[in-house]
mmCIF file of C-alpha atoms in Angstrom:
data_model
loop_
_atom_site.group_PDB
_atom_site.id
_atom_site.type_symbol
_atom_site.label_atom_id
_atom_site.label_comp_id
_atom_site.label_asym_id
_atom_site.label_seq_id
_atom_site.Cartn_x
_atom_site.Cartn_y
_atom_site.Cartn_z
ATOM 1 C CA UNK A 684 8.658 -19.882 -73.452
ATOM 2 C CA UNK A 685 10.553 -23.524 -73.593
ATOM 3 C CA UNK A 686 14.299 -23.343 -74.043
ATOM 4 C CA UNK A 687 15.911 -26.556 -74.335
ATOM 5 C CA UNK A 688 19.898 -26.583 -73.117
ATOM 6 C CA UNK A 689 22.486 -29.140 -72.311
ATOM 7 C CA UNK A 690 22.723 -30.201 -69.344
ATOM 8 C CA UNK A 691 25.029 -28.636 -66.608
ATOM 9 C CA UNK A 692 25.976 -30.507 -63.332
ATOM 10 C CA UNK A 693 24.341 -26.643 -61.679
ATOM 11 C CA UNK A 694 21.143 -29.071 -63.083
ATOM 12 C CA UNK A 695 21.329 -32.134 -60.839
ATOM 13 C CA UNK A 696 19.426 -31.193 -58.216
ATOM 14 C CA UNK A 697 16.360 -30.078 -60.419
ATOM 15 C CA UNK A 698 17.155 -33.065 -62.630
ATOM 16 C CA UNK A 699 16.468 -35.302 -60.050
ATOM 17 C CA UNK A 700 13.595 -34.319 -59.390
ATOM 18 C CA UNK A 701 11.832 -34.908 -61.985
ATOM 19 C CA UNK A 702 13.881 -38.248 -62.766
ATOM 20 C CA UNK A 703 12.823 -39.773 -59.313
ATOM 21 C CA UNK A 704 8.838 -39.977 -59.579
ATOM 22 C CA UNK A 705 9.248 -41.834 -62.779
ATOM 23 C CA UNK A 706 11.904 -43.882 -61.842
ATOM 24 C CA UNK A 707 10.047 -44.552 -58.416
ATOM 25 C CA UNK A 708 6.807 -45.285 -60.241
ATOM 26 C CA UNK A 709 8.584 -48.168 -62.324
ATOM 27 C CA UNK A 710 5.777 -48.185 -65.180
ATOM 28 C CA UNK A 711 8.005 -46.573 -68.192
ATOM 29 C CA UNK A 712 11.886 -47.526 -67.652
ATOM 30 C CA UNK A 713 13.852 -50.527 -67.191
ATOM 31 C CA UNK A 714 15.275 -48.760 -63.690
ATOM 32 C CA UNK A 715 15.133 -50.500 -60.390
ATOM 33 C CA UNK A 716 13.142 -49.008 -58.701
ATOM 34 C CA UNK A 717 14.866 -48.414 -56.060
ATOM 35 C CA UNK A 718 17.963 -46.567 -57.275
ATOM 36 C CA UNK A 719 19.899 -44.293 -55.996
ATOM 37 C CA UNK A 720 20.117 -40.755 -56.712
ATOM 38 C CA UNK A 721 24.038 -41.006 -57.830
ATOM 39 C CA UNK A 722 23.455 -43.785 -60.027
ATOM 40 C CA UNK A 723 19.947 -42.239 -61.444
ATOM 41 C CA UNK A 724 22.044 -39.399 -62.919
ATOM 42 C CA UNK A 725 25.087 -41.398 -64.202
ATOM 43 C CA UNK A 726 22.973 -43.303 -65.869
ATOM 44 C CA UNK A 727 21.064 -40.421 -67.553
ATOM 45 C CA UNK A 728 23.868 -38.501 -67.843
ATOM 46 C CA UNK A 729 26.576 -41.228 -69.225
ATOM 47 C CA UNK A 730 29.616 -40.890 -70.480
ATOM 48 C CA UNK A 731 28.160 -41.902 -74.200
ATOM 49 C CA UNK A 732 25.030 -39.682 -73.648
ATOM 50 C CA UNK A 733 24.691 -35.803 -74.488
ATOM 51 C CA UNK A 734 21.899 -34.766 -71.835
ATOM 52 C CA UNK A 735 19.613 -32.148 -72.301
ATOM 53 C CA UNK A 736 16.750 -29.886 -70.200
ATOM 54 C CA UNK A 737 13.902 -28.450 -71.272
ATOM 55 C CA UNK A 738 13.158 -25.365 -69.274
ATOM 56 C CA UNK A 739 10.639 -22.395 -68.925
ATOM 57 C CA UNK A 740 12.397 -20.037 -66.956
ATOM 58 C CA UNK A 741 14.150 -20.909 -64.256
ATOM 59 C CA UNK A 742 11.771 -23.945 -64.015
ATOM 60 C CA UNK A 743 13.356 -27.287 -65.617
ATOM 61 C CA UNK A 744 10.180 -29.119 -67.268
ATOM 62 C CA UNK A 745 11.708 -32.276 -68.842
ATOM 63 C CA UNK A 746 14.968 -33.822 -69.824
ATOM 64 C CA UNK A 747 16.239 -36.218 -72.620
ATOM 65 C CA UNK A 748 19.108 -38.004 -73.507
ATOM 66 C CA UNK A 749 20.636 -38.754 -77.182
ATOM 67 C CA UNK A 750 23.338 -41.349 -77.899
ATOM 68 C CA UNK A 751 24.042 -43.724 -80.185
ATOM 69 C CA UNK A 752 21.998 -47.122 -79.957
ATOM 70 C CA UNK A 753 24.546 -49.378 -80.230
ATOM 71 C CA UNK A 754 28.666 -49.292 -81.180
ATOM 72 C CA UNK A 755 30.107 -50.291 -84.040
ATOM 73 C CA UNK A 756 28.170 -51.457 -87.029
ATOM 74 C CA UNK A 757 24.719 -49.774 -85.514
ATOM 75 C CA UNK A 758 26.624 -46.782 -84.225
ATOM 76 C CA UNK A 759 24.611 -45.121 -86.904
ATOM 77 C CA UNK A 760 20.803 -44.725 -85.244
ATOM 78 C CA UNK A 761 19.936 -42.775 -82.191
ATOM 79 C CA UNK A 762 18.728 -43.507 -78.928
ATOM 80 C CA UNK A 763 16.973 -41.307 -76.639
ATOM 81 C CA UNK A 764 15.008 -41.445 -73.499
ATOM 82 C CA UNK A 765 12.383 -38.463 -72.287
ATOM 83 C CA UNK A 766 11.204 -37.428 -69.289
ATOM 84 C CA UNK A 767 8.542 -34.696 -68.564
ATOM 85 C CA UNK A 768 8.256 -33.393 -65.106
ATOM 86 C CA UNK A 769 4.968 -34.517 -63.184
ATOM 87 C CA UNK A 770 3.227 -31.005 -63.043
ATOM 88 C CA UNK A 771 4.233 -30.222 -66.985
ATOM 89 C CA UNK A 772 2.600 -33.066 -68.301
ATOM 90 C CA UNK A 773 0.073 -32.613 -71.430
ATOM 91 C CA UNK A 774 1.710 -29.046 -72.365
ATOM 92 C CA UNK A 775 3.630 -30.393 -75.293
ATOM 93 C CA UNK A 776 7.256 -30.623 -73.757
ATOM 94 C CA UNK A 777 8.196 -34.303 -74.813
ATOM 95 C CA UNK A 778 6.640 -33.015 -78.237
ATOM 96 C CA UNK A 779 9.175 -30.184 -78.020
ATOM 97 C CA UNK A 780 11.983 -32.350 -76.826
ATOM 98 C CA UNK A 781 11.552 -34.885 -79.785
ATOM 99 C CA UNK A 782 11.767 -32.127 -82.074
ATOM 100 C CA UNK A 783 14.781 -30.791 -80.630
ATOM 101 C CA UNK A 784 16.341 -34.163 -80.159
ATOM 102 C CA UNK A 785 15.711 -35.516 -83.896
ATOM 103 C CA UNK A 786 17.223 -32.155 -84.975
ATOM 104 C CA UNK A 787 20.268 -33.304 -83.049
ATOM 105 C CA UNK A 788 20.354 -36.695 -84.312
ATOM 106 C CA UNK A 789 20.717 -35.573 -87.711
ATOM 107 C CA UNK A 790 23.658 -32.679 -86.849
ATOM 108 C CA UNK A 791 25.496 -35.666 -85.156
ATOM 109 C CA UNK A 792 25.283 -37.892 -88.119
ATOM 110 C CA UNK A 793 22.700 -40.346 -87.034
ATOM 111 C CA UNK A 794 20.695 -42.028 -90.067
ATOM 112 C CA UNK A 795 17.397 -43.211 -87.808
ATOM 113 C CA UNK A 796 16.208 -42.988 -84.291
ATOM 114 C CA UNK A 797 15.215 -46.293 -82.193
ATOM 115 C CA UNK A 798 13.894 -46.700 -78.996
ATOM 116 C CA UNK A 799 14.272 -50.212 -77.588
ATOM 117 C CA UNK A 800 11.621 -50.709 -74.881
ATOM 118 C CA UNK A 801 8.445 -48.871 -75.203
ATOM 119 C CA UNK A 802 6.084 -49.886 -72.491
ATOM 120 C CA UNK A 803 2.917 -51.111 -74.589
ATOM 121 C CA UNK A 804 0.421 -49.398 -71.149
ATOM 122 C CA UNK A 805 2.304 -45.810 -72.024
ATOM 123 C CA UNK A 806 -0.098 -44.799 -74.389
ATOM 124 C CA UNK A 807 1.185 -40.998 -74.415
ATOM 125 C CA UNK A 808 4.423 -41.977 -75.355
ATOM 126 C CA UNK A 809 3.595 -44.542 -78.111
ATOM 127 C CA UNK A 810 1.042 -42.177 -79.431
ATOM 128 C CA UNK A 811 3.501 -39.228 -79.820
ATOM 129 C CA UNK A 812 6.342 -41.144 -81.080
ATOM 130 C CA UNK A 813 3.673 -42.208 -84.190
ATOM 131 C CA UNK A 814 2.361 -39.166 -84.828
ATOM 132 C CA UNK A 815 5.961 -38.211 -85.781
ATOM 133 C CA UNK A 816 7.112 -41.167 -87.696
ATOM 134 C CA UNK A 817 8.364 -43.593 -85.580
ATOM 135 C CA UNK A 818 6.623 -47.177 -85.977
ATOM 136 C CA UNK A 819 6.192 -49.899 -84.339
ATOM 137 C CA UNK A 820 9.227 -52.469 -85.798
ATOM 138 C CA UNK A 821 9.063 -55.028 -83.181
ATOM 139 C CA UNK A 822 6.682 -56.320 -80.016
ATOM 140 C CA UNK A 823 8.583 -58.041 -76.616
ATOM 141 C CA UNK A 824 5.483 -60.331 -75.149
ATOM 142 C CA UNK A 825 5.365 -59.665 -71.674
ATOM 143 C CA UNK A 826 9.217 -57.925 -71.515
ATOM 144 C CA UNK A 827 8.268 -55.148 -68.830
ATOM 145 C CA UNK A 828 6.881 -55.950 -65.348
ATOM 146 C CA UNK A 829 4.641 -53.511 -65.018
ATOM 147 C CA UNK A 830 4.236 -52.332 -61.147
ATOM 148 C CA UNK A 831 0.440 -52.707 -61.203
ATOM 149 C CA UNK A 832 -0.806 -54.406 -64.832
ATOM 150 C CA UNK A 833 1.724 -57.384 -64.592
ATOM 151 C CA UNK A 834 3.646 -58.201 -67.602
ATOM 152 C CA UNK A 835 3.060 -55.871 -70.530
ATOM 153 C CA UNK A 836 4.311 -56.255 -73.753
ATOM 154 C CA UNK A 837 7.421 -53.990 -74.901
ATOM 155 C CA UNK A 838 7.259 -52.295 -78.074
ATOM 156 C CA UNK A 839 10.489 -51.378 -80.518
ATOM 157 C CA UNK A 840 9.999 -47.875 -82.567
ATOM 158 C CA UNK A 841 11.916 -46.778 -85.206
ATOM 159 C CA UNK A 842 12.118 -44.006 -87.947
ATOM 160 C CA UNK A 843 14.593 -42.776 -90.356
ATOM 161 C CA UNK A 844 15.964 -39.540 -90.228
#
């Protein structure tokens, strides 16, 4: 059974874990690579951010973030960012987390979701997102330096709440 939670600083170890492959890997966030374990979790876990897990058990399996996209005059449309640990890949947690995250949009007030930088080679990702509304809105030629493929183009997705 999946029970998604906010996030507890009793979650920082096991949140780390599963940010560090993907922020290691470099292919899906605008993250040095190389960053550091304290500024990994400020940075999902920001002042402007309500964090959440997704956990089976005692196990945490993946871990999203929900704030507003910008301030002011586009304080009004979500932002999130997902992450799915390695080993619970393909078992429908980021499905699970979007769910729970759109849910939370709309209690908070939000009027759309938009995420900002897609990478174009994460064809999971892009996939899911469009099988549950979001579209495609905008393409960045060449805006994410892929570790292996080069330069790969960006995407911008966005759906209404």
């Amino acid at each position: 059974m999946l029970n998604i939670r906010q996030y507890t600083a009793a979650d920082t170890d096991a949140l780390w874990a599963i940010l560090e492959p993907v922020f290691r890997a470099g292919e899906t966030y605008l993250i040095a690579r190389d960053i550091s374990r304290a500024d990994a979790i400020k940075y999902w876990c920001g002042s402007s951010h309500e964090t959440f897990v997704a956990h089976g058990g005692e196990r945490l399996l993946g871990t999203y973030y929900l704030r507003a996209n910008q301030a002011g005059g586009g304080a009004h449309v979500a932002n999130c960012g997902y992450i799915t640990a390695p080993a619970a890949q393909g078992r429908g947690i980021a499905r699970a987390m979007l769910s729970h995250s759109l849910q939370r949009a709309r209690e908070g007030g939000f009027r759309a979701m938009q995420f900002n930088c897609v990478v174009s080679t994460n064809t999971r990702a892009v996939q899911t997102w469009e099988e549950n509304g979001f579209a495609v809105v905008g393409t960045l030629p060449e805006a994410f330096a892929h570790p292996t493929l080069g330069y790969v183009d960006a995407l911008v997705m966005y759906r209404k709440l």
